[in-house]
CSV table of N, CA and C in Angstrom, one decimal:
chain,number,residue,atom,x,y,z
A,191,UNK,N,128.4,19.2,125.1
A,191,UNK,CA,128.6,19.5,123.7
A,191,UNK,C,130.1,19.5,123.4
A,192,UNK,N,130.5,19.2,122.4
A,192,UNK,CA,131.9,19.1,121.7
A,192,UNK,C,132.0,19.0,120.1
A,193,UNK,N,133.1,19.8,119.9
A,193,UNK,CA,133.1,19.9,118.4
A,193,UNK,C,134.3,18.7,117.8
A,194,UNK,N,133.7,18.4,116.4
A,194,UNK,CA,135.1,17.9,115.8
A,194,UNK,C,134.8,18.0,114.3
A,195,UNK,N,135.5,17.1,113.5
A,195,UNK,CA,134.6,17.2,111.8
A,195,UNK,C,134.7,15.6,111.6
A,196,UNK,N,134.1,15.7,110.2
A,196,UNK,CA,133.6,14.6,109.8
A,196,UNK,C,135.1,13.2,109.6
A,197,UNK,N,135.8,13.9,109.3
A,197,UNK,CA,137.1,12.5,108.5
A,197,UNK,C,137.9,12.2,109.9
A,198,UNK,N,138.1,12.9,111.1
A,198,UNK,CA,138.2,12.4,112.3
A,198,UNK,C,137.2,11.5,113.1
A,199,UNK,N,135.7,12.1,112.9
A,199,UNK,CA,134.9,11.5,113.9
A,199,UNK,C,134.4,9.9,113.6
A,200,UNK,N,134.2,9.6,114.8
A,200,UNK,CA,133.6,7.9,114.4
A,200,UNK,C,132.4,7.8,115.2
A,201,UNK,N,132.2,8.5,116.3
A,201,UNK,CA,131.2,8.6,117.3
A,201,UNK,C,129.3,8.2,117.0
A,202,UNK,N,128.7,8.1,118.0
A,202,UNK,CA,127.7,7.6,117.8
A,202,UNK,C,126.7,9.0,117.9
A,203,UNK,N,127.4,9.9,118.2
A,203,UNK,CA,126.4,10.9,118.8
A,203,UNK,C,127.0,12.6,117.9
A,204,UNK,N,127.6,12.3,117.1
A,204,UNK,CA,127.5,13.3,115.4
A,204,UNK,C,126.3,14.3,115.1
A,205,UNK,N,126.2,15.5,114.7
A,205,UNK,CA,125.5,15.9,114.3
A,205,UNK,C,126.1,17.1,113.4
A,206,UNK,N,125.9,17.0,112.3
A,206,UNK,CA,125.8,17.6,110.8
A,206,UNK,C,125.7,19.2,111.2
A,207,UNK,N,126.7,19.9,110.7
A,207,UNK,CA,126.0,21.7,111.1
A,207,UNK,C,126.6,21.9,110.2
A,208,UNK,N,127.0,21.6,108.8
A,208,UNK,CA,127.2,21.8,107.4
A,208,UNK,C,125.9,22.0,106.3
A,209,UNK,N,126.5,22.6,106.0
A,209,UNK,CA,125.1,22.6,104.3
A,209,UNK,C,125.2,21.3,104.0
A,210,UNK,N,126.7,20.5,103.9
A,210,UNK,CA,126.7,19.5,103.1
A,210,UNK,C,127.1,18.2,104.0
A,211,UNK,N,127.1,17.1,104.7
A,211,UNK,CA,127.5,15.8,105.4
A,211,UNK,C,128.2,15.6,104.4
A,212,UNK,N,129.0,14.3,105.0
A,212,UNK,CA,130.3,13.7,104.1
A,212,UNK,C,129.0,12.6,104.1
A,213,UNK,N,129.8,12.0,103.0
A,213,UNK,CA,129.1,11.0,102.1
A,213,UNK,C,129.1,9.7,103.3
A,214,UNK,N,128.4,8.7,103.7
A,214,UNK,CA,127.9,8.1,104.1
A,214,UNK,C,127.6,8.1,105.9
A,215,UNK,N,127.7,9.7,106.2
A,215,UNK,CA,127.4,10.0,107.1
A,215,UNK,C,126.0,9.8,107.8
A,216,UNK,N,125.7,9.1,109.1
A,216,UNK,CA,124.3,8.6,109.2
A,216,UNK,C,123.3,9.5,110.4
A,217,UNK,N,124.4,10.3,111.4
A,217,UNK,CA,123.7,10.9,111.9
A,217,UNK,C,122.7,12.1,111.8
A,218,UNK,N,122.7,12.8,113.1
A,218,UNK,CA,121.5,13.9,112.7
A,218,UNK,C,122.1,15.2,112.1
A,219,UNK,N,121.3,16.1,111.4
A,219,UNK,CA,121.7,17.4,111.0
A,219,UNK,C,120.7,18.0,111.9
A,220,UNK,N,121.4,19.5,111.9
A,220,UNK,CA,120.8,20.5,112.6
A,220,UNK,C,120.9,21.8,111.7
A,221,UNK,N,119.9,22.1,110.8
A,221,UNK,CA,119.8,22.6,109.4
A,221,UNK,C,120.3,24.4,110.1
A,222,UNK,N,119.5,24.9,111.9
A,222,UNK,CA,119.6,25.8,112.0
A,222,UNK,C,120.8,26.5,112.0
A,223,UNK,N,122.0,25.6,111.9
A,223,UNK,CA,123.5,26.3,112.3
A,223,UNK,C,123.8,26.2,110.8
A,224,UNK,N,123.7,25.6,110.1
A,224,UNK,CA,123.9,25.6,108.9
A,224,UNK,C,124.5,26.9,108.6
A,225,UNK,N,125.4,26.9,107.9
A,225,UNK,CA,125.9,28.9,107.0
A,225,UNK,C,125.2,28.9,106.3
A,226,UNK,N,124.8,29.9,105.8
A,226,UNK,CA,124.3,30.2,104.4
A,226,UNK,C,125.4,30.1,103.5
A,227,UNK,N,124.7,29.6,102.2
A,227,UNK,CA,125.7,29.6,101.2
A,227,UNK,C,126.1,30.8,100.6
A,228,UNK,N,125.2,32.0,100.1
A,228,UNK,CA,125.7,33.3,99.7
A,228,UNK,C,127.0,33.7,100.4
A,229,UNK,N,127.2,33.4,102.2
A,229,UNK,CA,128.7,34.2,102.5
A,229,UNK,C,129.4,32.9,102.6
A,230,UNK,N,129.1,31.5,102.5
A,230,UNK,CA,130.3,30.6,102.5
A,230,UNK,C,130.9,31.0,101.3
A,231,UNK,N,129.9,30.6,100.1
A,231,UNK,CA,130.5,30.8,98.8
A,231,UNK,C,131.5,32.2,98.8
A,232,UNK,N,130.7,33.3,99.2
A,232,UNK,CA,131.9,34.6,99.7
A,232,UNK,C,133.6,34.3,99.8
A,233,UNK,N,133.6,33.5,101.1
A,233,UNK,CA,134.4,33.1,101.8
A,233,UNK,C,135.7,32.3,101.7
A,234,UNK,N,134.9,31.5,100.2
A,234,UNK,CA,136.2,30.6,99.8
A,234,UNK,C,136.2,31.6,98.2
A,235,UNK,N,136.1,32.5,97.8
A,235,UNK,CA,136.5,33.0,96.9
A,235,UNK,C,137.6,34.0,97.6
A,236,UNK,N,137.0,34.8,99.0
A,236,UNK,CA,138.4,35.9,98.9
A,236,UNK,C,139.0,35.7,100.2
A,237,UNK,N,138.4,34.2,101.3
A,237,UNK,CA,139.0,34.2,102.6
A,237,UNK,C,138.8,35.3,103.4
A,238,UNK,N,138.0,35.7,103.7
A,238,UNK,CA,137.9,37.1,104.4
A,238,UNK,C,137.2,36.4,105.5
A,239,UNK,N,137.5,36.1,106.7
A,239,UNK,CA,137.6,35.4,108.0
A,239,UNK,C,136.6,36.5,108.5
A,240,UNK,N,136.6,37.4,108.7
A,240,UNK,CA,136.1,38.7,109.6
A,240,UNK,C,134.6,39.2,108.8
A,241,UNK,N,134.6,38.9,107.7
A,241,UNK,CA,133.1,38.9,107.2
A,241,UNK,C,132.4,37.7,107.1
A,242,UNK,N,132.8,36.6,106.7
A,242,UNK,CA,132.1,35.6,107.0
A,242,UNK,C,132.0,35.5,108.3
A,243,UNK,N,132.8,35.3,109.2
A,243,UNK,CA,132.1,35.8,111.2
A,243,UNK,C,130.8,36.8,111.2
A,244,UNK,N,130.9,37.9,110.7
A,244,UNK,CA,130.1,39.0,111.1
A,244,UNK,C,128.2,38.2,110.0
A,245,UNK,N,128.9,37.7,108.9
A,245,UNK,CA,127.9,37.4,108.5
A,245,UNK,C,127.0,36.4,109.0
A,246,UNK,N,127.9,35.2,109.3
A,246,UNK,CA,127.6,34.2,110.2
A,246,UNK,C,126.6,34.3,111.3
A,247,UNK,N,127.1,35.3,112.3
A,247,UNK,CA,126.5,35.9,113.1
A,247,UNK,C,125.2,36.6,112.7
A,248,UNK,N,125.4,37.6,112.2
A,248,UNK,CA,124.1,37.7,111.4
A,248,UNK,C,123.0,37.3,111.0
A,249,UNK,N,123.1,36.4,110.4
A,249,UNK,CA,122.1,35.7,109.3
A,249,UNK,C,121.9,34.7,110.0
A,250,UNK,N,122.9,33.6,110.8
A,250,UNK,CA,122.2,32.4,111.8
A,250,UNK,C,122.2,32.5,113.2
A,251,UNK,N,123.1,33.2,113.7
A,251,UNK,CA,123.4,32.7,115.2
A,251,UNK,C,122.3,34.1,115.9
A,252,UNK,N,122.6,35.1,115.4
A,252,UNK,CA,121.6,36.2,116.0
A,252,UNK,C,119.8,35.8,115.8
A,253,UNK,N,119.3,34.7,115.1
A,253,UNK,CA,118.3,34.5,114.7
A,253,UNK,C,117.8,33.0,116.0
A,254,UNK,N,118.8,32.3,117.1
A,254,UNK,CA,118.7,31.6,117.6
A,254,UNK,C,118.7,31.8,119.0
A,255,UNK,N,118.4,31.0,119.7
A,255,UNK,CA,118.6,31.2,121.3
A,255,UNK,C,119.6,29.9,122.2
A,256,UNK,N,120.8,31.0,122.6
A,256,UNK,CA,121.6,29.5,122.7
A,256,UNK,C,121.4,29.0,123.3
A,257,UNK,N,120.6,29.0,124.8
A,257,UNK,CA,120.7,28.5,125.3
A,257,UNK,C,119.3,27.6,125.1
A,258,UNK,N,118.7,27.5,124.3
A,258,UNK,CA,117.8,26.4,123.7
A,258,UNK,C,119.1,25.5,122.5
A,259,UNK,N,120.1,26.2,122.3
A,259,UNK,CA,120.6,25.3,121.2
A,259,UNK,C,121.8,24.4,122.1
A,260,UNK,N,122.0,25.2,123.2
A,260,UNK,CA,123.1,24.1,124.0
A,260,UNK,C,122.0,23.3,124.4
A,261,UNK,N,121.1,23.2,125.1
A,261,UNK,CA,120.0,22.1,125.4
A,261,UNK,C,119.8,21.1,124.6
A,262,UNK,N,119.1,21.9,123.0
A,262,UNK,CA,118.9,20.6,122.1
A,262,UNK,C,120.5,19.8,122.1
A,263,UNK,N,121.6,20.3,122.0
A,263,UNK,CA,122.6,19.8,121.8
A,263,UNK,C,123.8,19.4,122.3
A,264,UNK,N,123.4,19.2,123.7
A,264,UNK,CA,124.5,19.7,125.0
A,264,UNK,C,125.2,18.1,125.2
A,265,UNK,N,124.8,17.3,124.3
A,265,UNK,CA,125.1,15.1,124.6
A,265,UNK,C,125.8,15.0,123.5
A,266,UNK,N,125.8,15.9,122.3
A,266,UNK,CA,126.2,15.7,121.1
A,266,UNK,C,127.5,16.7,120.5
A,267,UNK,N,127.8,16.0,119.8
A,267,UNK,CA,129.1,16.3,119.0
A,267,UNK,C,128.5,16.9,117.4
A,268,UNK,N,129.3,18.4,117.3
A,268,UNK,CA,129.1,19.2,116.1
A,268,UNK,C,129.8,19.0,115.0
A,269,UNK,N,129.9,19.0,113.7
A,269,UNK,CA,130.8,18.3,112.8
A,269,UNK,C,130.4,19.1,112.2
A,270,UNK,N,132.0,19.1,111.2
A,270,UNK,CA,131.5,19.9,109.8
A,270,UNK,C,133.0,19.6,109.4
A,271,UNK,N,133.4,20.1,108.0
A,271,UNK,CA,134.7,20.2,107.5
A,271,UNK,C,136.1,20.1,107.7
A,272,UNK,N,136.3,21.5,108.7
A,272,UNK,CA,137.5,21.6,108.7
A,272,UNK,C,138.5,20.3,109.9
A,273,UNK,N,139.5,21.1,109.5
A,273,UNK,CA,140.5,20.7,110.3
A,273,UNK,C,140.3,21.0,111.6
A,274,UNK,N,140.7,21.0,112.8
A,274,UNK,CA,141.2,21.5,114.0
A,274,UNK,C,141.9,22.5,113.5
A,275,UNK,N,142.0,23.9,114.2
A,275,UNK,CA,143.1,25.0,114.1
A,275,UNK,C,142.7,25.7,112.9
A,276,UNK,N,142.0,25.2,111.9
A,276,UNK,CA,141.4,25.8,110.8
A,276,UNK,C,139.9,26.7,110.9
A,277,UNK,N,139.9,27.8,110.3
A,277,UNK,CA,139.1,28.9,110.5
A,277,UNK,C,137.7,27.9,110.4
A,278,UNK,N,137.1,28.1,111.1
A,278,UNK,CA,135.6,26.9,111.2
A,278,UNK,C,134.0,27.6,111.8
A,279,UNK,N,133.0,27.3,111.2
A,279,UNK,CA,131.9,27.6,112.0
A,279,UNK,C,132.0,26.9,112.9
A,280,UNK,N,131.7,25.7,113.6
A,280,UNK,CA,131.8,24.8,114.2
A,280,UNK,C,132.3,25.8,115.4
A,281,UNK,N,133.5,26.4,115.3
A,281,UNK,CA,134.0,26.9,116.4
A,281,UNK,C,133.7,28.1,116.8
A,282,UNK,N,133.0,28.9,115.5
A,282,UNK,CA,132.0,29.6,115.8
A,282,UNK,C,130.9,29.9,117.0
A,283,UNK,N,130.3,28.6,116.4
A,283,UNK,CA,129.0,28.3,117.4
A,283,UNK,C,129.4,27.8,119.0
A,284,UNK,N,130.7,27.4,119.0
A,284,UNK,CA,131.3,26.9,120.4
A,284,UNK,C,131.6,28.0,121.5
A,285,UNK,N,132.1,29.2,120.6
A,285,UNK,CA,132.5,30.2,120.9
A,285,UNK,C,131.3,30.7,121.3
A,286,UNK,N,129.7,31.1,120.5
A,286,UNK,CA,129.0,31.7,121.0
A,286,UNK,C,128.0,31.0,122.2
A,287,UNK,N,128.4,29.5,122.1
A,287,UNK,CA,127.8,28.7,123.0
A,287,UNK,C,128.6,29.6,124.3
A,288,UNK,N,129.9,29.6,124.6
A,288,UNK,CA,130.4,30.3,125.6
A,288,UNK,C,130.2,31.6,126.2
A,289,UNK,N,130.0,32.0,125.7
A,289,UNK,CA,129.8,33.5,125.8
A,289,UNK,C,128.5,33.8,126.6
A,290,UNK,N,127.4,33.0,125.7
A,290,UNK,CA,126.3,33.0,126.6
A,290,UNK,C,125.8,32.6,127.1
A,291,UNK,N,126.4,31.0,127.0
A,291,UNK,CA,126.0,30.5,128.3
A,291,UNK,C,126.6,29.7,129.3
A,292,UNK,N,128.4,29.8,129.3
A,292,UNK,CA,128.8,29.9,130.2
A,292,UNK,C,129.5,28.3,129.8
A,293,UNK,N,129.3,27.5,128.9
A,293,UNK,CA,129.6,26.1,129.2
A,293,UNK,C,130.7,26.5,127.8
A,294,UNK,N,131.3,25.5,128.5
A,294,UNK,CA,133.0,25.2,127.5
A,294,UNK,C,132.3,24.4,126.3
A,295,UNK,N,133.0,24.5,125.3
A,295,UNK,CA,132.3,23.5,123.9
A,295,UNK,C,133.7,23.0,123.4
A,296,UNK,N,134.4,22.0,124.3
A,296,UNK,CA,135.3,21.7,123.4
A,296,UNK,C,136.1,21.0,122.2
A,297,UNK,N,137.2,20.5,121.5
A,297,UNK,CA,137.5,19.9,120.1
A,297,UNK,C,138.0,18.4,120.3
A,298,UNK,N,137.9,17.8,119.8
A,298,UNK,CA,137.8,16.3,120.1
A,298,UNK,C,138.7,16.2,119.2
């Protein structure tokens, strides 16, 4: 598993963990990592990094089992918006991939 975002990637093995794909994006989405909109929307009105985390967690990642999500996803590359270095779910879910199960998720 490895993360990157959409306006860098070219790869054959992409998968969508955004609400929204970039426009002529053809690979798979994985709807369960998806954020909810209620704390993205939150998020880009007051940037509050530490609630959107907490929510994040919350509402998607506490509701999953990683190590069925490193499995489904352990060949593939996670995409979504941001930048590198920029506050990101993406890095989120790499992060909680680590924690529990031990495997590095890193940024391309």
């Amino acid at each position: 598993m490895k993360t990157s975002y959409f306006a860098k990637y070219k790869g054959a093995d992409g998968v969508n963990i955004a609400i929204k794909s970039a426009p002529g994006f053809k690979g798979e989405s994985y709807p369960a990592l998806y954020p909810k909109w209620s704390f993205l929307k939150k998020y880009k009105q007051d940037g509050d990094k530490d609630a959107y985390t907490k929510e994040y967690y919350k509402q998607v990642l506490s509701k999953l089992d990683p190590v069925e999500v490193y499995e489904d996803l352990k060949e593939k590359t996670l995409l979504c918006w941001e930048k590198p270095g920029s506050f990101c779910h993406r890095r989120l879910v790499a992060d909680w991939i680590k924690q529990n199960t031990g495997n590095e998720v890193l940024e391309i």
